[in-house]
DNA sequence: ACACTCACG
DNA sequence: GACGTACGTGAGTGTT
């Protein structure tokens, strides 16, 4: 190569501080501050653009500080000790520097234990040995030690890109009055207040320069103090000699670090535009993005690709943000708060910190009626307390421990929890909101680490506090079992000794605080802020209100149904045993399989992995078609058994004694796609598909003088599929209000009749779920070849669907996750699993997730807006009670039902706005009735 | 604790 | 050629 190599070493860490103070506080579309990142990005752009200039780079690397700790801290523990914390809006920008660098496909080098300065010095030294010129892009005065301008041989200079000046020997002389090799001596005398290098007291830049000029070097200057005339300076030099010598070591640059990347690997080539474009657009750097569109690739016209030593990170594997180091969690630090004075002290601390983690402990795991036993607070690492409020008293002879009276404590906590200026943090705050609502206490504003974790990592792992603690904090929490035991010997939290209760409860609060610190930082960096703040976080309080409202259930009616079912089952049991020729447990699939396939010798059975005969619905229906009378009986018996045990019996037991209503519990993080799930009892799977099952819906009733309103999105997932996959025929059919399955039947079969419409419906759903020819064949009872032909026909008629599937899978494989229209991520780690089966399963789930997830986002947006919309219409006595994925159930005073229906429909139909406008209309069907069954 | 079955969208 | 047979859930029952 004829051209001389010229290495540019960019001091990324120091640059960002300067850019932060110099540039306006820009924010990206997600609301993350990116002013400094923008400055950094324009600088990199400019540097890369100068590639072919005479003095421009041939090689380039960005050097970063690995952490705030380095070997210098071992030499001097006060090194950089009094650095102020970086401003709040600068913090999230640090990790973005790495993302920006990767977006340019440039190497980003850092090394544990060393500062950026050391790596820069080592790279500069190595390059000079190779005869390369070096430019250090920085304005850090410490690095001026490295400047060299020999008459012959390689040069090292510095470039201050903000002032756009090059710094050489002259600049060094101007600043320090000495040559670069003596800069360290000057620095050692003057010290550095920013890095907390002590230097010599009373010696600043002027005196330091003068001394070094006069005596020639540091040692000589210190030695010379003895012969100076008596002065404060002389005394200081003698007294602080050791400090000066220590400082000399601290300011010295380590020039022989191992080089993580070889020099040749730093070669600058054409910059691939795509990752850069993605980055620029993500952060709203529009002018740069526009330049890129005009073909102005920084780095000039495409040349040979750079030999990448640092493999370009996957675009969505942002660097893990680093938090300031924290001491390990220590349960011995926690305080048990038993006096008003101590409580006030903690509340004051929370106000001062503006953030407090909160956890409530209850006697039973029931937020609607569980008695409050205590509250824990944490204001930071090592700072947590437990305020017992309802301990003891379960045994009337036992002495109650001393506690702050419940009313006094709640009065004070009430003010704190309502304080706008104090952010309340908790893990699954929906629970705590519910518990405190019993005492008339509301919590706002709040952050929920459970919901935050879900917004970031859905699909990667679960989100329990203990699990996240292990994962993110490397800390094992005391488990509930450790404290309360299990099974028969389990005790209520109210019976736990205060010291033990404090360890457990305060730890949970501290862990929540630490998790919050980490997750809060990650949200903006990983694009989770929008879904979290706009959808999921507000929903926690809304859903809690629904849970607390509960729904009225007609116990007598359920009891009557149970009785009828029991009678019918008894009758069937006799018939079944007779047909079988012997009595057996019909509810045991194992016994039933043996009766059917071994004893009765029926043919065509299949066995599952356990080696037992399958007796599922499909199998029994097949037998029924083959004319086996016992099969029909068993199917009917099973249906009744299911309805009785799961619904008519169980629901009666779920009626809350205090409220007389049934209160389900919704999980905000239960389904990976973003759907809610419902437990204790599950009110999202109440029967509707069969006439017998439907009767159970009539047990759900409105309070006297009220009605239930059921509002359903019609065909929402198919509509979303039509929009997302951009299928003109389907969109048109929806726009005209056509029967979508009939329209599909015409496309697939050329005509509509009961048979083709049914098949078309099955195919439509197959598409949403990720189709396979075997799966479809099984459902349609055709051969896999015929199913394949149908699929091919479908893709041919609706090519958008085929593209959607391809694109979704490509993107999911590349990024590791899928996204809904509103930006909710679902991760699919098994997409790259070794097993073909696992992969195929993940692929189907990945095809479905954006559609199911977008539908979930839509109804959640509607739910989050509903309370205010109803209130604005003067309908604040209309209560939202249930959500069943595409349906909302409300309870309204009879005379307000019609008005409420209008508001509800409007809010649900507009749920996508203003974030986006769908290319298909959303339709909402409203039904009103005295029972849930009536409302459909 | 797990498999099976089945209720829902 | 083997694999296993649609996406997402929760609950009850029987078996190990």
Tab-separated table of C-alpha atoms in Angstrom, chain A residues 97-439:
chain	number	residue	atom	x	y	z
A	97	UNK	CA	-22.642	5.294	22.149
A	98	UNK	CA	-21.903	1.624	21.590
A	99	UNK	CA	-25.035	1.217	19.512
A	100	UNK	CA	-24.084	4.234	17.404
A	101	UNK	CA	-20.588	2.881	16.863
A	102	UNK	CA	-21.914	-0.490	15.817
A	103	UNK	CA	-24.366	1.210	13.498
A	104	UNK	CA	-21.328	2.590	11.644
A	105	UNK	CA	-19.852	-0.929	11.672
A	106	UNK	CA	-16.829	0.491	13.461
A	107	UNK	CA	-14.845	-1.359	16.093
A	108	UNK	CA	-15.636	-0.402	19.638
A	109	UNK	CA	-12.867	-1.304	22.035
A	110	UNK	CA	-12.817	-1.387	25.802
A	111	UNK	CA	-10.990	-3.405	28.394
A	112	UNK	CA	-11.745	-4.259	31.951
A	113	UNK	CA	-9.451	-2.619	34.466
A	114	UNK	CA	-8.153	0.026	32.095
A	115	UNK	CA	-9.376	3.418	31.118
A	116	UNK	CA	-9.908	4.530	27.573
A	117	UNK	CA	-6.772	6.666	27.902
A	118	UNK	CA	-4.609	3.598	28.509
A	119	UNK	CA	-5.946	1.777	25.490
A	120	UNK	CA	-5.492	4.892	23.374
A	121	UNK	CA	-1.900	5.203	24.552
A	122	UNK	CA	-1.233	1.543	23.855
A	123	UNK	CA	-2.759	1.645	20.379
A	124	UNK	CA	-0.925	4.876	19.561
A	125	UNK	CA	2.336	3.366	20.696
A	126	UNK	CA	1.798	0.225	18.643
A	127	UNK	CA	0.813	2.195	15.542
A	128	UNK	CA	3.855	4.425	15.811
A	129	UNK	CA	6.053	1.337	16.032
A	130	UNK	CA	4.539	0.262	12.733
A	131	UNK	CA	5.324	3.660	11.263
A	132	UNK	CA	1.702	4.827	11.169
A	133	UNK	CA	0.485	8.323	11.898
A	134	UNK	CA	-2.004	8.599	14.698
A	135	UNK	CA	-4.736	11.102	15.474
A	136	UNK	CA	-6.415	10.987	18.841
A	137	UNK	CA	-9.921	12.373	18.655
A	138	UNK	CA	-10.259	13.869	22.101
A	139	UNK	CA	-9.646	17.029	24.017
A	140	UNK	CA	-8.554	15.326	27.206
A	141	UNK	CA	-5.447	17.126	28.359
A	142	UNK	CA	-3.991	13.922	29.823
A	143	UNK	CA	-3.682	12.517	26.330
A	144	UNK	CA	-1.470	15.398	25.272
A	145	UNK	CA	1.372	13.355	26.752
A	146	UNK	CA	1.204	11.233	23.619
A	147	UNK	CA	1.711	13.945	20.996
A	148	UNK	CA	4.855	13.654	18.883
A	149	UNK	CA	6.103	15.510	15.834
A	150	UNK	CA	9.557	14.277	14.892
A	151	UNK	CA	11.122	15.648	11.746
A	152	UNK	CA	11.049	12.123	10.412
A	153	UNK	CA	8.866	9.221	11.313
A	154	UNK	CA	5.265	8.975	12.384
A	155	UNK	CA	3.327	11.777	14.010
A	156	UNK	CA	0.785	11.694	16.787
A	157	UNK	CA	-1.582	14.598	17.069
A	158	UNK	CA	-4.965	15.275	18.585
A	159	UNK	CA	-8.168	16.447	16.991
A	160	UNK	CA	-10.744	18.428	18.868
A	161	UNK	CA	-13.751	17.895	16.639
A	162	UNK	CA	-15.868	20.406	18.477
A	163	UNK	CA	-13.523	23.262	17.959
A	164	UNK	CA	-12.318	21.615	14.770
A	165	UNK	CA	-8.656	22.150	15.598
A	166	UNK	CA	-5.673	19.888	15.490
A	167	UNK	CA	-3.390	19.921	18.473
A	168	UNK	CA	0.325	19.370	18.073
A	169	UNK	CA	3.504	20.249	19.908
A	170	UNK	CA	2.666	23.905	19.826
A	171	UNK	CA	-0.624	23.330	21.607
A	172	UNK	CA	1.123	21.254	24.257
A	173	UNK	CA	3.628	23.976	24.826
A	174	UNK	CA	0.901	26.551	24.981
A	175	UNK	CA	-1.032	24.615	27.575
A	176	UNK	CA	1.751	23.171	29.715
A	177	UNK	CA	4.854	25.133	28.690
A	178	UNK	CA	6.760	21.867	28.315
A	179	UNK	CA	7.269	19.035	25.846
A	180	UNK	CA	4.846	16.084	25.847
A	181	UNK	CA	7.182	13.840	27.821
A	182	UNK	CA	6.988	16.294	30.741
A	183	UNK	CA	3.240	16.812	30.653
A	184	UNK	CA	2.814	13.992	33.181
A	185	UNK	CA	5.131	15.779	35.583
A	186	UNK	CA	3.140	18.985	35.308
A	187	UNK	CA	-0.113	17.108	35.776
A	188	UNK	CA	1.269	15.349	38.848
A	189	UNK	CA	2.039	18.658	40.523
A	190	UNK	CA	-1.173	20.425	39.623
A	191	UNK	CA	-3.464	17.519	40.284
A	192	UNK	CA	-6.909	17.175	38.798
A	193	UNK	CA	-10.013	17.900	40.755
A	194	UNK	CA	-12.278	16.098	38.295
A	195	UNK	CA	-10.358	12.828	38.524
A	196	UNK	CA	-9.517	13.536	42.166
A	197	UNK	CA	-5.780	13.327	41.509
A	198	UNK	CA	-4.411	15.072	44.584
A	199	UNK	CA	-1.291	16.808	43.210
A	200	UNK	CA	0.336	19.295	45.573
A	201	UNK	CA	-1.857	21.608	47.556
A	202	UNK	CA	-1.519	25.188	46.427
A	203	UNK	CA	-0.015	24.215	43.090
A	204	UNK	CA	-2.097	24.894	40.029
A	205	UNK	CA	-1.282	24.843	36.316
A	206	UNK	CA	0.819	27.989	36.362
A	207	UNK	CA	3.015	27.028	39.281
A	208	UNK	CA	3.340	23.460	38.084
A	209	UNK	CA	4.557	24.584	34.681
A	210	UNK	CA	6.962	27.057	36.229
A	211	UNK	CA	8.448	24.427	38.527
A	212	UNK	CA	8.963	21.867	35.778
A	213	UNK	CA	10.451	24.472	33.466
A	214	UNK	CA	12.812	25.584	36.197
A	215	UNK	CA	13.931	22.215	37.572
A	216	UNK	CA	13.570	20.074	34.417
A	217	UNK	CA	11.337	17.330	35.836
A	218	UNK	CA	9.156	16.336	38.779
A	219	UNK	CA	11.792	14.597	40.875
A	220	UNK	CA	14.186	17.493	40.484
A	221	UNK	CA	11.458	19.964	41.425
A	222	UNK	CA	10.556	18.022	44.548
A	223	UNK	CA	14.218	17.596	45.478
A	224	UNK	CA	14.769	21.276	44.834
A	225	UNK	CA	12.160	22.281	47.397
A	226	UNK	CA	14.735	21.833	50.158
A	227	UNK	CA	16.865	24.640	48.781
A	228	UNK	CA	13.992	27.006	48.019
A	229	UNK	CA	13.503	30.109	50.034
A	230	UNK	CA	11.008	29.713	52.824
A	231	UNK	CA	7.466	29.953	51.481
A	232	UNK	CA	4.125	28.286	51.585
A	233	UNK	CA	4.997	26.667	48.235
A	234	UNK	CA	8.191	25.151	49.668
A	235	UNK	CA	6.331	23.763	52.693
A	236	UNK	CA	3.641	22.299	50.462
A	237	UNK	CA	6.112	20.656	48.116
A	238	UNK	CA	7.911	19.037	51.050
A	239	UNK	CA	4.783	18.062	52.919
A	240	UNK	CA	2.923	16.669	49.894
A	241	UNK	CA	5.804	15.020	48.127
A	242	UNK	CA	4.252	11.593	48.504
A	243	UNK	CA	1.019	12.852	47.020
A	244	UNK	CA	2.862	14.282	44.044
A	245	UNK	CA	4.614	10.979	43.463
A	246	UNK	CA	1.343	9.093	43.735
A	247	UNK	CA	-0.198	11.560	41.309
A	248	UNK	CA	2.611	10.969	38.860
A	249	UNK	CA	1.689	7.297	38.790
A	250	UNK	CA	-2.016	8.061	38.417
A	251	UNK	CA	-1.591	10.394	35.468
A	252	UNK	CA	0.858	8.093	33.730
A	253	UNK	CA	-0.685	6.319	30.791
A	254	UNK	CA	-0.228	2.605	30.494
A	255	UNK	CA	1.213	2.147	27.035
A	256	UNK	CA	1.578	-1.618	26.865
A	257	UNK	CA	-1.931	-2.971	27.295
A	258	UNK	CA	-2.777	-6.070	25.310
A	259	UNK	CA	-4.596	-4.925	22.208
A	260	UNK	CA	-7.985	-6.628	21.990
A	261	UNK	CA	-8.129	-6.003	18.238
A	262	UNK	CA	-5.090	-6.086	15.959
A	263	UNK	CA	-4.160	-2.827	14.258
A	264	UNK	CA	-4.959	-4.187	10.824
A	265	UNK	CA	-8.446	-5.059	11.978
A	266	UNK	CA	-9.177	-1.380	12.427
A	267	UNK	CA	-9.112	-0.714	8.693
A	268	UNK	CA	-11.813	1.679	7.642
A	269	UNK	CA	-13.882	0.665	4.634
A	270	UNK	CA	-17.226	1.556	3.174
A	271	UNK	CA	-19.896	1.718	5.799
A	272	UNK	CA	-22.830	-0.609	5.176
A	273	UNK	CA	-25.812	1.718	4.997
A	274	UNK	CA	-28.516	-0.551	6.396
A	275	UNK	CA	-27.569	-0.831	10.062
A	276	UNK	CA	-26.755	2.867	10.056
A	277	UNK	CA	-30.079	3.761	8.485
A	278	UNK	CA	-31.889	1.674	11.083
A	279	UNK	CA	-30.104	3.439	13.887
A	280	UNK	CA	-30.628	6.937	12.497
A	281	UNK	CA	-34.309	6.359	11.953
A	282	UNK	CA	-34.801	4.778	15.325
A	283	UNK	CA	-33.509	7.897	17.006
A	284	UNK	CA	-35.115	10.373	14.667
A	285	UNK	CA	-31.843	11.736	13.260
A	286	UNK	CA	-33.669	12.792	10.158
A	287	UNK	CA	-31.157	15.039	8.445
A	288	UNK	CA	-28.452	12.374	8.573
A	289	UNK	CA	-30.927	9.733	7.505
A	290	UNK	CA	-31.914	11.879	4.527
A	291	UNK	CA	-28.269	12.287	3.554
A	292	UNK	CA	-27.905	8.540	3.659
A	293	UNK	CA	-30.925	8.163	1.388
A	294	UNK	CA	-29.233	10.452	-1.119
A	295	UNK	CA	-26.435	7.939	-1.317
A	296	UNK	CA	-24.035	9.953	0.779
A	297	UNK	CA	-22.632	6.929	2.518
A	298	UNK	CA	-20.080	8.106	5.005
A	299	UNK	CA	-16.829	6.564	4.004
A	300	UNK	CA	-17.384	7.311	0.352
A	301	UNK	CA	-18.343	4.978	-2.433
A	302	UNK	CA	-18.398	1.327	-1.532
A	303	UNK	CA	-14.976	-0.220	-1.324
A	304	UNK	CA	-13.890	-3.537	-0.012
A	305	UNK	CA	-15.659	-4.367	3.207
A	306	UNK	CA	-13.711	-3.778	6.331
A	307	UNK	CA	-12.208	-6.855	7.898
A	308	UNK	CA	-14.528	-6.933	10.843
A	309	UNK	CA	-12.784	-8.061	13.967
A	310	UNK	CA	-15.602	-7.038	16.226
A	311	UNK	CA	-18.513	-8.908	14.764
A	312	UNK	CA	-21.330	-6.472	14.199
A	313	UNK	CA	-23.733	-6.985	17.029
A	314	UNK	CA	-27.239	-8.068	16.149
A	315	UNK	CA	-29.177	-4.861	15.677
A	316	UNK	CA	-31.330	-5.603	18.644
A	317	UNK	CA	-28.825	-6.791	21.112
A	318	UNK	CA	-28.177	-3.398	22.657
A	319	UNK	CA	-25.348	-3.248	25.072
A	320	UNK	CA	-26.439	-4.039	28.575
A	321	UNK	CA	-26.566	-0.776	30.419
A	322	UNK	CA	-24.235	-0.518	33.324
A	323	UNK	CA	-25.410	0.698	36.659
A	324	UNK	CA	-23.151	2.271	39.207
A	325	UNK	CA	-21.709	-0.497	41.348
A	326	UNK	CA	-23.886	-1.370	44.330
A	327	UNK	CA	-23.004	-3.222	47.493
A	328	UNK	CA	-24.410	-6.726	47.824
A	329	UNK	CA	-27.842	-7.074	49.367
A	330	UNK	CA	-27.494	-7.384	53.140
A	331	UNK	CA	-30.592	-8.306	55.109
A	332	UNK	CA	-28.968	-7.303	58.390
A	333	UNK	CA	-29.237	-3.648	57.384
A	334	UNK	CA	-33.021	-3.553	57.480
A	335	UNK	CA	-34.980	-1.680	60.087
A	336	UNK	CA	-38.199	-2.751	61.740
A	337	UNK	CA	-40.267	0.385	62.097
A	338	UNK	CA	-42.342	0.354	65.273
A	339	UNK	CA	-42.609	4.025	66.167
A	340	UNK	CA	-44.235	7.003	64.501
A	341	UNK	CA	-40.908	8.857	64.651
A	342	UNK	CA	-39.107	6.133	62.728
A	343	UNK	CA	-41.925	5.959	60.199
A	344	UNK	CA	-41.776	9.705	59.648
A	345	UNK	CA	-38.047	9.446	59.111
A	346	UNK	CA	-38.582	6.861	56.365
A	347	UNK	CA	-41.327	8.858	54.737
A	348	UNK	CA	-39.064	11.899	54.738
A	349	UNK	CA	-36.301	9.827	53.148
A	350	UNK	CA	-38.705	8.650	50.458
A	351	UNK	CA	-39.735	12.214	49.710
A	352	UNK	CA	-36.113	13.283	49.477
A	353	UNK	CA	-35.276	10.402	47.143
A	354	UNK	CA	-38.388	10.960	45.002
A	355	UNK	CA	-38.509	7.216	44.440
A	356	UNK	CA	-39.591	4.560	46.905
A	357	UNK	CA	-40.122	0.870	46.441
A	358	UNK	CA	-43.203	-0.481	48.187
A	359	UNK	CA	-44.412	-3.944	49.077
A	360	UNK	CA	-47.415	-4.949	51.133
A	361	UNK	CA	-47.779	-8.151	53.118
A	362	UNK	CA	-51.167	-9.703	53.766
A	363	UNK	CA	-52.554	-12.558	55.827
A	364	UNK	CA	-53.944	-14.384	52.770
A	365	UNK	CA	-53.076	-14.121	49.109
A	366	UNK	CA	-56.207	-12.215	48.196
A	367	UNK	CA	-55.977	-8.562	47.324
A	368	UNK	CA	-59.728	-8.022	47.575
A	369	UNK	CA	-60.166	-9.195	51.143
A	370	UNK	CA	-56.679	-10.152	52.348
A	371	UNK	CA	-55.933	-8.373	55.609
A	372	UNK	CA	-53.013	-5.980	55.551
A	373	UNK	CA	-50.231	-7.204	57.816
A	374	UNK	CA	-47.400	-4.823	57.001
A	375	UNK	CA	-45.739	-2.527	54.490
A	376	UNK	CA	-42.092	-2.426	53.450
A	377	UNK	CA	-40.271	0.491	51.863
A	378	UNK	CA	-36.904	0.863	50.189
A	379	UNK	CA	-35.187	4.041	49.102
A	380	UNK	CA	-32.043	2.474	47.673
A	381	UNK	CA	-29.352	-0.162	48.141
A	382	UNK	CA	-29.088	-1.159	51.769
A	383	UNK	CA	-31.926	1.183	52.669
A	384	UNK	CA	-35.106	-0.685	53.418
A	385	UNK	CA	-37.518	-1.094	56.281
A	386	UNK	CA	-40.557	-3.081	57.286
A	387	UNK	CA	-43.526	-1.510	59.032
A	388	UNK	CA	-45.479	-4.279	60.755
A	389	UNK	CA	-49.107	-3.315	61.213
A	390	UNK	CA	-51.092	-6.449	61.863
A	391	UNK	CA	-48.701	-8.982	63.356
A	392	UNK	CA	-49.689	-11.271	66.201
A	393	UNK	CA	-53.171	-11.516	67.584
A	394	UNK	CA	-53.982	-14.735	65.785
A	395	UNK	CA	-53.639	-16.524	69.106
A	396	UNK	CA	-55.597	-14.597	71.692
A	397	UNK	CA	-53.172	-15.553	74.444
A	398	UNK	CA	-50.087	-14.513	72.539
A	399	UNK	CA	-48.667	-11.089	73.162
A	400	UNK	CA	-48.843	-8.706	70.230
A	401	UNK	CA	-45.511	-7.172	69.301
A	402	UNK	CA	-45.191	-3.417	69.533
A	403	UNK	CA	-46.324	-1.826	66.271
A	404	UNK	CA	-47.314	1.553	64.929
A	405	UNK	CA	-51.095	1.758	65.219
A	406	UNK	CA	-52.551	0.844	61.825
A	407	UNK	CA	-54.608	4.041	61.472
A	408	UNK	CA	-51.662	6.335	62.265
A	409	UNK	CA	-49.356	4.539	59.903
A	410	UNK	CA	-51.868	4.433	57.068
A	411	UNK	CA	-52.624	8.122	57.458
A	412	UNK	CA	-48.977	8.938	56.874
A	413	UNK	CA	-48.466	6.393	54.107
A	414	UNK	CA	-51.596	7.663	52.420
A	415	UNK	CA	-49.992	11.058	51.903
A	416	UNK	CA	-46.761	9.538	50.644
A	417	UNK	CA	-48.475	7.153	48.234
A	418	UNK	CA	-50.568	9.951	46.768
A	419	UNK	CA	-47.611	12.356	46.526
A	420	UNK	CA	-47.191	13.321	42.868
A	421	UNK	CA	-43.531	14.052	43.442
A	422	UNK	CA	-42.674	10.566	44.693
A	423	UNK	CA	-42.588	7.661	42.267
A	424	UNK	CA	-43.809	4.446	43.851
A	425	UNK	CA	-42.120	1.301	42.616
A	426	UNK	CA	-43.342	-2.210	43.190
A	427	UNK	CA	-43.370	-5.691	41.758
A	428	UNK	CA	-46.916	-6.526	40.696
A	429	UNK	CA	-48.293	-3.313	42.144
A	430	UNK	CA	-51.750	-4.362	41.002
A	431	UNK	CA	-51.813	-6.483	44.132
A	432	UNK	CA	-50.647	-3.737	46.463
A	433	UNK	CA	-53.012	-1.238	44.865
A	434	UNK	CA	-55.825	-3.666	45.644
A	435	UNK	CA	-54.792	-4.243	49.238
A	436	UNK	CA	-54.407	-0.544	49.944
A	437	UNK	CA	-57.642	0.298	48.150
A	438	UNK	CA	-59.406	-1.585	50.980
A	439	UNK	CA	-58.127	1.208	53.210
